[in-house]
C-alpha cells in the first residue's frame, strides 16, 4: 500500500517538473573570453530617420581595437546586429557613457533614454553627453594613438563627477530623468566639441522636455556652475579684467516675490585672487576695492544676461521654480510657472569676499 | 520527510519570536510596490495614520492573546465557536492562505525574473522556492518559528543602505513639499488600503498561540513590531520621494529596488541582486508558516484535528498549494500592476481580514464570557 502511495507521489512531483517545461535555467553565457562588455555607445542621426550607432571593441582585452558602426531603426536592433558582425557577444552591463549627437538631441531623446532606463543591466549612473561634431572621426583617428581611449573618457567624467569638482557639468541618466519629469526644473547635459584631433568640453546644453534648445559656453557655463550645479569653481579666469579667481565657493539665496513678478538672487562668493595682470596695485586696499567692484559688476552683468536668455528660451535649468514650493501651500502649475518665469523681473546681487595672495604685486 | 509530530510543542516561545514574526510578515513584497502607489509627499502622513490605526487594531488582538481561550489552541476555538463554525472558518482560511501565498510568491518571482533571471522560465523559480519552503516546513512548526530569527537578521540591515538618499546631492527638501493634501479627493485611498493590507498577516498568528508562552504582555511586542514596520515604510517612502520626486515616482515600477541600483559600491555594483536574493529568506519563512497553517486547516476541515500528522497529508497539502500557484502563474497571472486582479484581491482581502479578525475574536470572547455568567 505504501509502495503505491510513493509511486503516486513521485508521479505528481514529476508532473510538476514537467509543467515547468524543459527550458534551460540560464540563457546568458558570460564567459569573459567570449564577450565584449562595451563602455560607450555613440548615437547619431543616420539616413532616412535611422539611428547610426557605433562603439569601440574589444573594450578591455589587449587586442587591436576597432570601431563598429551600424545604421538601425531601433537601439536594441543595433545591439543585436553588432553581435552578427563581430565575433564576440556585446554585453551592455558595463555601459558607462552615451554620446548623443547634437542634431539628434534637438529632435528629442526620450525614447532612447527610456530604452536604456528599463534595461536592468544598464546602470542608472550612465553618463549622458551631447556631442558637437563627428565623434566617429575622432575615435577612428585617435584609437591607434591612444590605448584604452574609451576607458579614459569614462575616467574623466567620473573624475569630475565625484565631489562636484566644479569644472564641467556631468549628468547621469537618473539626474537627467529626474529633472525631466519634475516640474520646475529642466534637464541639462554637458556638451563636448570634437574634431579629428580633440575632444573638448564646450559647455552645457539646456533641454526643454527632452529636446535640446540652447547651449551655453565659457563664462556663462562657469556662472551656471556657481549658481546651481556645483556651487564651486576651482578657477575662474576673467580675461577682460585681467584677473583669475581661485577656489571660489558660492552661496546662493533665491527669493521670489509672492506674486512671482520679480526674483532676487543673492550670490555670496568666497575665494581668492590668484593671478592679476592688470595695472592696478591691488596691495593697496582702495584699488583692491575698485577691482572688487569691477568683478562684481562684471559678474552681475553676465549673470543677468544669462538669466535673460533662459527666460527667452523658456527654460529653468537653475530650478528656480522649486523655490515657490512650501510645505503647507499648493504648488502652482508648471506651465503657469514658465509663463511667469518668462516675464519675471531680475535682481541680481553679488557679494564678494576675496583674499589676495600677498606676492601679487606691482 | 516530516517527522510524525509536525505540530509538536516542546518548549513555549517568548514574545520576541512573535515580534520578529509580525514585523517580517509586514515587510513582505507590498513594501516594494508601496511608494509607487502612495506617490505624493503628503501620503507620509497617511502612512503614519494607518500605522496608528494598526496599533489600535493590535491592541484588540492582544486582548485575545491574553484570554483563556487562546492558550488552548484548537480546543479553545472549538469551545468558543463550536466545532462546526471552526470548520467553516478553516475552510475559508484555506482560500485566504492560498491567495496570500500566491500573490506574495508570484509578485516576488516577477521581481526576481525582471532583475536577476530575465531569461529563466518563472515556473522554475517558483519550484525552487517551494522546494526550500517544503524542507523548512517539514522540520515542524517549532523549527519554522525559530527560523524567523535568521529571516529577520538577514533582512533588517537593508533599511540602513537607504541612508545615503537622505543627504545631498540626491536629497533636496522641496521634493517633500507639499506636506498637506490639497483636498480630500487628492488622497490615494487605494494607497492607504495597500499600507493597511501590507500591515496584515498578523491575524493569522492567532492560530499559533499554543506555541506561545502564556501570560506574557503581548501588546508590548506587537507594538514594537508594528512601530519598526511603520518606520521602515516611512524610510523607504521618504527616500524614494527624495530620489525620484513624485512625478517620476509614478513612472517607476519597483522604486525601492531601482534606487538601490543607483548606489555603487567599489567591489560590487548590482546591490539590487543581493537585496532581492536575501529577501527570499523572509518569503520562504512566511510561506513555510502558511503551508503549515494550510495543512493544519485541512486537518481541522476533515475533522482530524486531534489526530497524528501524516507525511502523506502534509505532502498532499503542499502539492495542492504548489500546483495551484503554478496554474495561476501559467494561465492567470498578468504582470503589470493596474490590471492584476490577484494583487487587488489580496490588497482587499488582506485589509478585510486584518480589520475583522481581532474585533471578531474579541466580541466572541466577550459574548461567551457574558453567557457563562
mmCIF file of N, CA, C and O in Angstrom, chain A residues 158-198:
data_model
loop_
_atom_site.group_PDB
_atom_site.id
_atom_site.type_symbol
_atom_site.label_atom_id
_atom_site.label_comp_id
_atom_site.label_asym_id
_atom_site.label_seq_id
_atom_site.Cartn_x
_atom_site.Cartn_y
_atom_site.Cartn_z
ATOM 1 N N UNK A 158 34.035 60.572 -14.666
ATOM 2 C CA UNK A 158 33.890 60.123 -13.285
ATOM 3 C C UNK A 158 34.700 61.017 -12.355
ATOM 4 O O UNK A 158 34.259 61.374 -11.262
ATOM 5 N N UNK A 159 35.877 61.413 -12.814
ATOM 6 C CA UNK A 159 36.732 62.268 -12.000
ATOM 7 C C UNK A 159 36.023 63.574 -11.645
ATOM 8 O O UNK A 159 36.043 64.011 -10.500
ATOM 9 N N UNK A 160 35.392 64.181 -12.637
ATOM 10 C CA UNK A 160 34.765 65.473 -12.367
ATOM 11 C C UNK A 160 33.429 65.338 -11.664
ATOM 12 O O UNK A 160 32.947 66.288 -11.064
ATOM 13 N N UNK A 161 32.825 64.164 -11.756
ATOM 14 C CA UNK A 161 31.553 63.982 -11.064
ATOM 15 C C UNK A 161 31.753 63.853 -9.565
ATOM 16 O O UNK A 161 31.026 64.457 -8.776
ATOM 17 N N UNK A 162 32.760 63.082 -9.167
ATOM 18 C CA UNK A 162 32.948 62.850 -7.738
ATOM 19 C C UNK A 162 33.244 64.165 -7.038
ATOM 20 O O UNK A 162 34.083 64.929 -7.464
ATOM 21 N N UNK A 163 32.557 64.387 -5.982
ATOM 22 C CA UNK A 163 32.728 65.561 -5.129
ATOM 23 C C UNK A 163 32.490 66.877 -5.843
ATOM 24 O O UNK A 163 32.987 67.913 -5.412
ATOM 25 N N UNK A 164 31.767 66.887 -6.927
ATOM 26 C CA UNK A 164 31.463 68.129 -7.655
ATOM 27 C C UNK A 164 32.668 69.033 -7.804
ATOM 28 O O UNK A 164 32.757 70.090 -7.222
ATOM 29 N N UNK A 165 33.598 68.594 -8.603
ATOM 30 C CA UNK A 165 34.867 69.288 -8.764
ATOM 31 C C UNK A 165 34.732 70.727 -9.240
ATOM 32 O O UNK A 165 35.622 71.529 -9.062
ATOM 33 N N UNK A 166 33.626 71.047 -9.879
ATOM 34 C CA UNK A 166 33.448 72.427 -10.255
ATOM 35 C C UNK A 166 34.205 72.840 -11.487
ATOM 36 O O UNK A 166 34.771 73.916 -11.522
ATOM 37 N N UNK A 167 34.289 71.997 -12.469
ATOM 38 C CA UNK A 167 34.862 72.435 -13.726
ATOM 39 C C UNK A 167 33.910 72.196 -14.880
ATOM 40 O O UNK A 167 33.721 73.060 -15.712
ATOM 41 N N UNK A 168 33.338 71.020 -14.900
ATOM 42 C CA UNK A 168 32.421 70.731 -16.003
ATOM 43 C C UNK A 168 31.123 70.143 -15.472
ATOM 44 O O UNK A 168 31.064 69.632 -14.359
ATOM 45 N N UNK A 169 30.105 70.249 -16.278
ATOM 46 C CA UNK A 169 28.826 69.644 -15.945
ATOM 47 C C UNK A 169 28.919 68.144 -16.226
ATOM 48 O O UNK A 169 29.358 67.759 -17.301
ATOM 49 N N UNK A 170 28.531 67.325 -15.264
ATOM 50 C CA UNK A 170 28.453 65.888 -15.523
ATOM 51 C C UNK A 170 27.081 65.431 -15.052
ATOM 52 O O UNK A 170 26.699 65.666 -13.909
ATOM 53 N N UNK A 171 26.333 64.825 -15.955
ATOM 54 C CA UNK A 171 24.972 64.418 -15.620
ATOM 55 C C UNK A 171 24.802 62.956 -15.986
ATOM 56 O O UNK A 171 25.246 62.520 -17.046
ATOM 57 N N UNK A 172 24.192 62.202 -15.088
ATOM 58 C CA UNK A 172 23.913 60.808 -15.440
ATOM 59 C C UNK A 172 22.423 60.609 -15.741
ATOM 60 O O UNK A 172 21.614 61.529 -15.599
ATOM 61 N N UNK A 173 22.141 59.404 -16.177
ATOM 62 C CA UNK A 173 20.800 59.067 -16.644
ATOM 63 C C UNK A 173 19.719 59.423 -15.623
ATOM 64 O O UNK A 173 18.703 60.034 -15.957
ATOM 65 N N UNK A 174 19.956 59.061 -14.368
ATOM 66 C CA UNK A 174 18.930 59.324 -13.366
ATOM 67 C C UNK A 174 18.707 60.813 -13.156
ATOM 68 O O UNK A 174 17.568 61.269 -13.099
ATOM 69 N N UNK A 175 19.798 61.557 -13.054
ATOM 70 C CA UNK A 175 19.661 63.000 -12.821
ATOM 71 C C UNK A 175 18.908 63.653 -13.971
ATOM 72 O O UNK A 175 18.067 64.532 -13.766
ATOM 73 N N UNK A 176 19.224 63.217 -15.175
ATOM 74 C CA UNK A 176 18.548 63.775 -16.340
ATOM 75 C C UNK A 176 17.048 63.512 -16.264
ATOM 76 O O UNK A 176 16.233 64.420 -16.447
ATOM 77 N N UNK A 177 16.695 62.274 -15.961
ATOM 78 C CA UNK A 177 15.270 61.926 -15.945
ATOM 79 C C UNK A 177 14.535 62.568 -14.789
ATOM 80 O O UNK A 177 13.383 62.968 -14.924
ATOM 81 N N UNK A 178 15.205 62.691 -13.656
ATOM 82 C CA UNK A 178 14.532 63.326 -12.519
ATOM 83 C C UNK A 178 14.203 64.775 -12.857
ATOM 84 O O UNK A 178 13.104 65.248 -12.601
ATOM 85 N N UNK A 179 15.171 65.455 -13.484
ATOM 86 C CA UNK A 179 14.916 66.840 -13.870
ATOM 87 C C UNK A 179 13.867 66.912 -14.980
ATOM 88 O O UNK A 179 13.086 67.849 -15.032
ATOM 89 N N UNK A 180 13.880 65.907 -15.843
ATOM 90 C CA UNK A 180 12.923 65.916 -16.962
ATOM 91 C C UNK A 180 11.489 65.786 -16.461
ATOM 92 O O UNK A 180 10.587 66.488 -16.912
ATOM 93 N N UNK A 181 11.286 64.889 -15.492
ATOM 94 C CA UNK A 181 9.922 64.627 -15.059
ATOM 95 C C UNK A 181 9.435 65.594 -13.989
ATOM 96 O O UNK A 181 8.248 65.813 -13.844
ATOM 97 N N UNK A 182 10.373 66.166 -13.214
ATOM 98 C CA UNK A 182 9.933 67.045 -12.145
ATOM 99 C C UNK A 182 9.464 68.369 -12.718
ATOM 100 O O UNK A 182 10.070 68.880 -13.651
ATOM 101 N N UNK A 183 8.419 68.928 -12.144
ATOM 102 C CA UNK A 183 8.049 70.281 -12.535
ATOM 103 C C UNK A 183 9.092 71.253 -12.006
ATOM 104 O O UNK A 183 9.821 70.926 -11.078
ATOM 105 N N UNK A 184 9.148 72.426 -12.564
ATOM 106 C CA UNK A 184 10.063 73.498 -12.136
ATOM 107 C C UNK A 184 11.536 73.181 -12.338
ATOM 108 O O UNK A 184 12.388 73.786 -11.715
ATOM 109 N N UNK A 185 11.859 72.212 -13.172
ATOM 110 C CA UNK A 185 13.284 72.037 -13.449
ATOM 111 C C UNK A 185 13.434 71.430 -14.831
ATOM 112 O O UNK A 185 12.703 70.523 -15.194
ATOM 113 N N UNK A 186 14.378 71.976 -15.574
ATOM 114 C CA UNK A 186 14.633 71.447 -16.905
ATOM 115 C C UNK A 186 16.009 70.802 -16.932
ATOM 116 O O UNK A 186 16.927 71.254 -16.271
ATOM 117 N N UNK A 187 16.129 69.722 -17.700
ATOM 118 C CA UNK A 187 17.387 68.990 -17.699
ATOM 119 C C UNK A 187 18.530 69.752 -18.375
ATOM 120 O O UNK A 187 18.291 70.576 -19.257
ATOM 121 N N UNK A 188 19.736 69.440 -17.949
ATOM 122 C CA UNK A 188 20.924 69.953 -18.623
ATOM 123 C C UNK A 188 21.841 68.783 -18.933
ATOM 124 O O UNK A 188 21.721 67.716 -18.319
ATOM 125 N N UNK A 189 22.700 68.962 -19.919
ATOM 126 C CA UNK A 189 23.691 67.936 -20.243
ATOM 127 C C UNK A 189 24.982 68.629 -20.655
ATOM 128 O O UNK A 189 24.949 69.741 -21.178
ATOM 129 N N UNK A 190 26.121 67.989 -20.432
ATOM 130 C CA UNK A 190 27.371 68.573 -20.918
ATOM 131 C C UNK A 190 27.482 68.455 -22.439
ATOM 132 O O UNK A 190 26.963 67.502 -23.022
ATOM 133 N N UNK A 191 28.144 69.436 -23.041
ATOM 134 C CA UNK A 191 28.369 69.386 -24.495
ATOM 135 C C UNK A 191 29.861 69.313 -24.742
ATOM 136 O O UNK A 191 30.633 70.087 -24.167
ATOM 137 N N UNK A 192 30.260 68.391 -25.569
ATOM 138 C CA UNK A 192 31.664 68.296 -25.965
ATOM 139 C C UNK A 192 31.769 68.533 -27.462
ATOM 140 O O UNK A 192 30.919 68.098 -28.229
ATOM 141 N N UNK A 193 32.839 69.235 -27.822
ATOM 142 C CA UNK A 193 33.080 69.541 -29.229
ATOM 143 C C UNK A 193 34.172 68.593 -29.704
ATOM 144 O O UNK A 193 35.207 68.471 -29.041
ATOM 145 N N UNK A 194 33.946 67.936 -30.806
ATOM 146 C CA UNK A 194 35.010 67.053 -31.295
ATOM 147 C C UNK A 194 35.381 67.384 -32.719
ATOM 148 O O UNK A 194 34.557 67.837 -33.531
ATOM 149 N N UNK A 195 36.651 67.196 -33.011
ATOM 150 C CA UNK A 195 37.092 67.131 -34.402
ATOM 151 C C UNK A 195 38.036 65.946 -34.480
ATOM 152 O O UNK A 195 38.078 65.118 -33.560
ATOM 153 N N UNK A 196 38.801 65.856 -35.543
ATOM 154 C CA UNK A 196 39.645 64.668 -35.695
ATOM 155 C C UNK A 196 40.644 64.500 -34.564
ATOM 156 O O UNK A 196 41.014 63.392 -34.209
ATOM 157 N N UNK A 197 41.111 65.605 -34.027
ATOM 158 C CA UNK A 197 42.209 65.533 -33.061
ATOM 159 C C UNK A 197 41.737 65.625 -31.615
ATOM 160 O O UNK A 197 42.337 65.040 -30.732
ATOM 161 N N UNK A 198 40.698 66.404 -31.375
ATOM 162 C CA UNK A 198 40.420 66.817 -29.998
ATOM 163 C C UNK A 198 39.013 66.461 -29.529
ATOM 164 O O UNK A 198 38.088 66.320 -30.333
#
